[in-house]
Short mmCIF file of C-alpha atoms and ligand atoms in Angstrom, two decimals:
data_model
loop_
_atom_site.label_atom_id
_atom_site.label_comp_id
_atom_site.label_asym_id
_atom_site.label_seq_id
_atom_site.Cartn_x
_atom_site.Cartn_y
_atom_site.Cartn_z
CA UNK V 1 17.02 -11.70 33.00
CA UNK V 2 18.26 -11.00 29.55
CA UNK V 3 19.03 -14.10 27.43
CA UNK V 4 22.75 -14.13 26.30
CA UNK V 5 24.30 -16.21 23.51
CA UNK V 6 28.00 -16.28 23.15
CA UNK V 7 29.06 -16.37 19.52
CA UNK V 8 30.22 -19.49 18.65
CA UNK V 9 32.67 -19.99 15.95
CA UNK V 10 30.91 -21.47 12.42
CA UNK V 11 32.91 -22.29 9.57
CA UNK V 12 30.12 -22.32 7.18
CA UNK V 13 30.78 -19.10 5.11
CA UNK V 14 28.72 -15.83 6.64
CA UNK V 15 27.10 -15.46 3.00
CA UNK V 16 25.39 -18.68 2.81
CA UNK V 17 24.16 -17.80 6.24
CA UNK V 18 22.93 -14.61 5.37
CA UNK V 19 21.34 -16.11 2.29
CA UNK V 20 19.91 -19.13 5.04
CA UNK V 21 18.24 -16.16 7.51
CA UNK V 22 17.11 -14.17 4.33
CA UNK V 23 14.77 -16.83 3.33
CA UNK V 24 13.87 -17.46 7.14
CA UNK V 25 12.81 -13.76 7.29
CA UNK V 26 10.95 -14.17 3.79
CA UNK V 27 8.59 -17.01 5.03
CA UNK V 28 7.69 -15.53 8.12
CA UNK V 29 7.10 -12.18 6.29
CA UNK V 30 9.34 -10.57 8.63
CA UNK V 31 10.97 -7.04 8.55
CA UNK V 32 14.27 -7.30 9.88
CA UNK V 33 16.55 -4.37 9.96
CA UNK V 34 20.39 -3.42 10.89
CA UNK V 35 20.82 -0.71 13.10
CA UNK V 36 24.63 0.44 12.97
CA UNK V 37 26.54 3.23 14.23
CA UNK V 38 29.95 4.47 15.68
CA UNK V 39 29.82 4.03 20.09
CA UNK V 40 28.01 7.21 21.46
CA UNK V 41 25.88 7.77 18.77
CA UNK V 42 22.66 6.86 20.87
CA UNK V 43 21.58 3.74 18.87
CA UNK V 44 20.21 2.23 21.94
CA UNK V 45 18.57 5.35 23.38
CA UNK V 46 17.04 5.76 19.41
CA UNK V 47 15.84 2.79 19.40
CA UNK V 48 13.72 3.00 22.56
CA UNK V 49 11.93 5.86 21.34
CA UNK V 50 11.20 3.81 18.60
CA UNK V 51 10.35 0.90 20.43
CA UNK V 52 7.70 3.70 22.40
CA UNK V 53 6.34 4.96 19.48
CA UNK V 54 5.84 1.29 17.68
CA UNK V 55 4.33 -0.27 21.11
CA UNK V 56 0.68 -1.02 20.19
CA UNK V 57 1.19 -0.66 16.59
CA UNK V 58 4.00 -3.17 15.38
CA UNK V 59 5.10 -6.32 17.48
CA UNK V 60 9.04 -5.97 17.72
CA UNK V 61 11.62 -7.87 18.60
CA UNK V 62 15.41 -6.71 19.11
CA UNK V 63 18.80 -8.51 18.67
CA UNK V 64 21.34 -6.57 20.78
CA UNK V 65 24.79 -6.86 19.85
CA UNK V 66 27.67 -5.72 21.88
CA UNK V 67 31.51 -6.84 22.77
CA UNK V 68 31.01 -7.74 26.17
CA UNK V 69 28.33 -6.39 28.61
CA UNK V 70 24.22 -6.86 28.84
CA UNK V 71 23.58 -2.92 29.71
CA UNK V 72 21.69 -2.34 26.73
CA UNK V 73 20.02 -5.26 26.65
CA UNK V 74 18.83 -4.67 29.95
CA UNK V 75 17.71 -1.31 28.88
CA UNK V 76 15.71 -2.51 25.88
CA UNK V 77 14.13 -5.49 27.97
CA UNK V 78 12.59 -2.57 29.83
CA UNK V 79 10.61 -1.38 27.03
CA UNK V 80 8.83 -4.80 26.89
CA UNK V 81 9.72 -6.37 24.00
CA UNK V 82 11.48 -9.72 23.21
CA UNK V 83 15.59 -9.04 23.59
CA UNK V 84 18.21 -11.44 23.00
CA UNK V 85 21.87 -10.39 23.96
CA UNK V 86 24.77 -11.43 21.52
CA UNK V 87 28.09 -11.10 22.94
CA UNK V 88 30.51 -11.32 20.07
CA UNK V 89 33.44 -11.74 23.11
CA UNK V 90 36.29 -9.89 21.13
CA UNK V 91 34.72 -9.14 17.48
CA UNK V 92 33.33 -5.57 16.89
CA UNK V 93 30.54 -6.36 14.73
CA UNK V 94 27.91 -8.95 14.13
CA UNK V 95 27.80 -11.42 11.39
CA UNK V 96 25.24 -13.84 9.65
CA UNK V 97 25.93 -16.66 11.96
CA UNK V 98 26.25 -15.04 15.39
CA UNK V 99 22.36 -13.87 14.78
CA UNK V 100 21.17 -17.56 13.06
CA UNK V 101 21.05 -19.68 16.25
CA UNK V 102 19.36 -16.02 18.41
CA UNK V 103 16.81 -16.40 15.91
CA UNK V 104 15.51 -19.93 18.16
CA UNK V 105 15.30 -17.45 20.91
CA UNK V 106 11.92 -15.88 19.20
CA UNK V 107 8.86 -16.48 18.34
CA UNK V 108 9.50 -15.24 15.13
CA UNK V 109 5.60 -15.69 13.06
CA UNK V 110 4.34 -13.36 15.65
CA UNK V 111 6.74 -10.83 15.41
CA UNK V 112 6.46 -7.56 12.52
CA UNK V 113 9.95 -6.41 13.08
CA UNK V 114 12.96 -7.28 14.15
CA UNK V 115 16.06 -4.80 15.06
CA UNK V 116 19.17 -5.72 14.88
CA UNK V 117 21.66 -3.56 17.36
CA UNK V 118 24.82 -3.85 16.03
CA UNK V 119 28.02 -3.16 17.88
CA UNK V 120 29.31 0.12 18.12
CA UNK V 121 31.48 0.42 15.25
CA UNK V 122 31.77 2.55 12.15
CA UNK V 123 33.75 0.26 9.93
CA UNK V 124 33.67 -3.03 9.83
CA UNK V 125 29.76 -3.74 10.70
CA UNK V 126 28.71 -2.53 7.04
CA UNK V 127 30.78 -5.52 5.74
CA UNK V 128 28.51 -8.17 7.11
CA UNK V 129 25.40 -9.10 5.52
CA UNK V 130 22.88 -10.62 8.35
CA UNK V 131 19.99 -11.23 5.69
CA UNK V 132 18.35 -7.90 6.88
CA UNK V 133 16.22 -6.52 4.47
CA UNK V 134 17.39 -3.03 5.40
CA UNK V 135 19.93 -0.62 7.05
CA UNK V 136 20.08 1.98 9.27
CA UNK V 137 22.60 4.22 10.61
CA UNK V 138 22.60 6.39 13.46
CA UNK V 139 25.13 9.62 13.12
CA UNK V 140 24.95 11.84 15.68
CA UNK V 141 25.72 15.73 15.05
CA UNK V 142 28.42 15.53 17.97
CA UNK V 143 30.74 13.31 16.05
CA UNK V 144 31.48 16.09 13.42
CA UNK V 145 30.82 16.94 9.61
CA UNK V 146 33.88 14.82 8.68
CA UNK V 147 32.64 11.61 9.33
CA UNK V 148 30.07 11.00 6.58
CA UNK V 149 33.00 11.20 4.31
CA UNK V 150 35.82 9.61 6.45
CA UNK V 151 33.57 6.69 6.84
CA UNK V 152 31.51 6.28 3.40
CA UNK V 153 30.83 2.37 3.18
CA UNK V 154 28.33 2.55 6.27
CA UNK V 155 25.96 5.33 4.78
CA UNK V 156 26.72 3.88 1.30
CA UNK V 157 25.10 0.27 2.80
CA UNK V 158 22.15 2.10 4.49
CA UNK V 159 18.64 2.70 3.43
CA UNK V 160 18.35 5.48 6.51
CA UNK V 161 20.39 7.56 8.26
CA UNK V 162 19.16 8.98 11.52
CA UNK V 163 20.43 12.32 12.40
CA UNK V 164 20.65 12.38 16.10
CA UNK V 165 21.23 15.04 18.80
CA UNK V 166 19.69 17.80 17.23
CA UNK V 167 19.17 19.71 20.34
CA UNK V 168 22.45 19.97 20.95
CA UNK V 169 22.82 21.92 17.46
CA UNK V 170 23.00 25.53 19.27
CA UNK V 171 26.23 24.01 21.16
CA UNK V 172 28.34 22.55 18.44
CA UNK V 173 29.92 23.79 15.32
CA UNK V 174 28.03 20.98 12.94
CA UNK V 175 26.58 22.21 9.86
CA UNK V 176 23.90 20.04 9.67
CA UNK V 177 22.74 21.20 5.98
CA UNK V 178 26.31 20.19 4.93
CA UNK V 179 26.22 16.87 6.62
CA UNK V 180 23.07 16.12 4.56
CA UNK V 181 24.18 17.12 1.74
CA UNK V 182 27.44 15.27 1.86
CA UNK V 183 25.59 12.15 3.08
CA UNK V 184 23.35 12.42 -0.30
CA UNK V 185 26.58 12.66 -2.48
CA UNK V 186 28.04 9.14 -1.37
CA UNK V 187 24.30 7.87 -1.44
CA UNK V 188 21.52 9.88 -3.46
CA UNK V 189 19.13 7.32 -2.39
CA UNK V 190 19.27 8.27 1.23
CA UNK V 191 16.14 8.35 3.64
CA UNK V 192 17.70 11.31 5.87
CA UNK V 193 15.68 11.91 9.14
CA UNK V 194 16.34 14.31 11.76
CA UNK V 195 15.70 13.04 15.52
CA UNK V 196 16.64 14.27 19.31
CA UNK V 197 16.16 11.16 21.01
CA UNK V 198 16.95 12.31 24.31
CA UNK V 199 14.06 15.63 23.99
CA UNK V 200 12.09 12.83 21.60
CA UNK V 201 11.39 14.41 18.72
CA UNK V 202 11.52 14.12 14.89
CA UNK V 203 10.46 10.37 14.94
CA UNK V 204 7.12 9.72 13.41
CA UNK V 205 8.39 10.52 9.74
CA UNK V 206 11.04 6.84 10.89
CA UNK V 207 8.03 5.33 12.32
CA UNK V 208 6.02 6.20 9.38
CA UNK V 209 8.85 4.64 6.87
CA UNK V 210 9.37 1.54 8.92
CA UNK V 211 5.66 1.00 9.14
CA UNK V 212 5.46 0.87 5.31
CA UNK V 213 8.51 -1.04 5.11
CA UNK V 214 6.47 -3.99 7.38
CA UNK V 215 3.35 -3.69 4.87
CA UNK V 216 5.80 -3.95 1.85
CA UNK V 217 7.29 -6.90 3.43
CA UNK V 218 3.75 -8.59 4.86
CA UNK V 219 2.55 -8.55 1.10
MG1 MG W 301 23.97 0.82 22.27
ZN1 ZN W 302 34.52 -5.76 13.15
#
């Protein structure tokens, strides 16, 4: 059974709490990063080919964020890692203070790397630090070449954007080149990966950059 916190209201101010989990994550030497995208994109089904590809190498642990069900929780508690649920019951994102009190929920100095799920959202999630030390963002080629530029604050926020669906590339008008290129203008500093979760492939150059984000962070 997957563990489910409701959020709780908090009138502390999310900042401070970001600022409080920050220096959680900094004493434990723990890489925690925010995975974000628009519904559809295939965060969840990304992230268990990542889970796959980390199993024996990096001890994970995932926060799963979502409005009201436990379906991907229950899909990521399949993989065998650590999952706590977070049902925001109304809000479309996560904030500081909904993941605080999950963080009891692990056992946090023998974890590598946590992964935040956030909820399906384009907008508003960006706005909220957690105290991750990093973010990713999952745009899939299926949502069109307007959306990098429709919705800039997301890949502006975001260490890593993961191209997804490439397989379906033959079948849609997306001009990938363009999307890359248009993701780069609104931020040069960009980590831009190309992945097809469901034919699993393009992944190790991810793993390989959230392997040496964990070293950074142990050190
Ligand atoms: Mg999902
Ligand atoms: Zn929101």
């Amino acid at each position: 059974m997957v563990k489910v916190r409701m959020a709780a209201p908090v009138l502390q101010q999310n900042d401070e709490v970001a600022k409080e989990n920050r220096e959680l994550f900094r004493e434990k030497h723990l890489f925690v990063l925010n995975l974000m995208s628009s519904p559809g994109s295939g965060k969840t089904s990304v992230l268990e080919k990542t889970i796959e590809r980390l199993s024996g190498r990096l001890k994970l642990g995932v926060i799963e964020g979502d409005i009201y069900t436990t379906r991907d929780a229950e899909r990521i508690e399949k993989c065998g890692v650590p999952v706590v649920q977070i049902n925001t019951a109304g809000s479309c994102h996560l904030d500081a203070r909904m993941i605080k009190p999950a963080l009891d929920d692990f056992d946090l100095d023998t974890l590598d790397i946590l992964i935040v799920e956030n909820v399906g959202n384009l907008v508003c999630p960006a706005e909220f630090d957690l105290g991750e030390d990093a973010r990713a963002a999952v745009l899939s080629i299926t949502e069109g070449n307007d959306k990098p530029m429709k919705y800039p604050l997301v890949f502006r926020e975001s260490q890593v954007v993961l191209i997804n669906k490439t397989d379906l590339l033959p079948y849609t008008d997306c001009d990938i080149e363009l999307m890359e290129k248009e993701l780069k203008q609104i931020n040069p500093e960009l980590e831009l990966f190309r992945v097809s979760a469901r034919i699993n492939e393009g992944f190790e150059p991810w793993i390989t950059w959230l392997e040496e984000q964990v070293k950074i962070k142990k050190n």
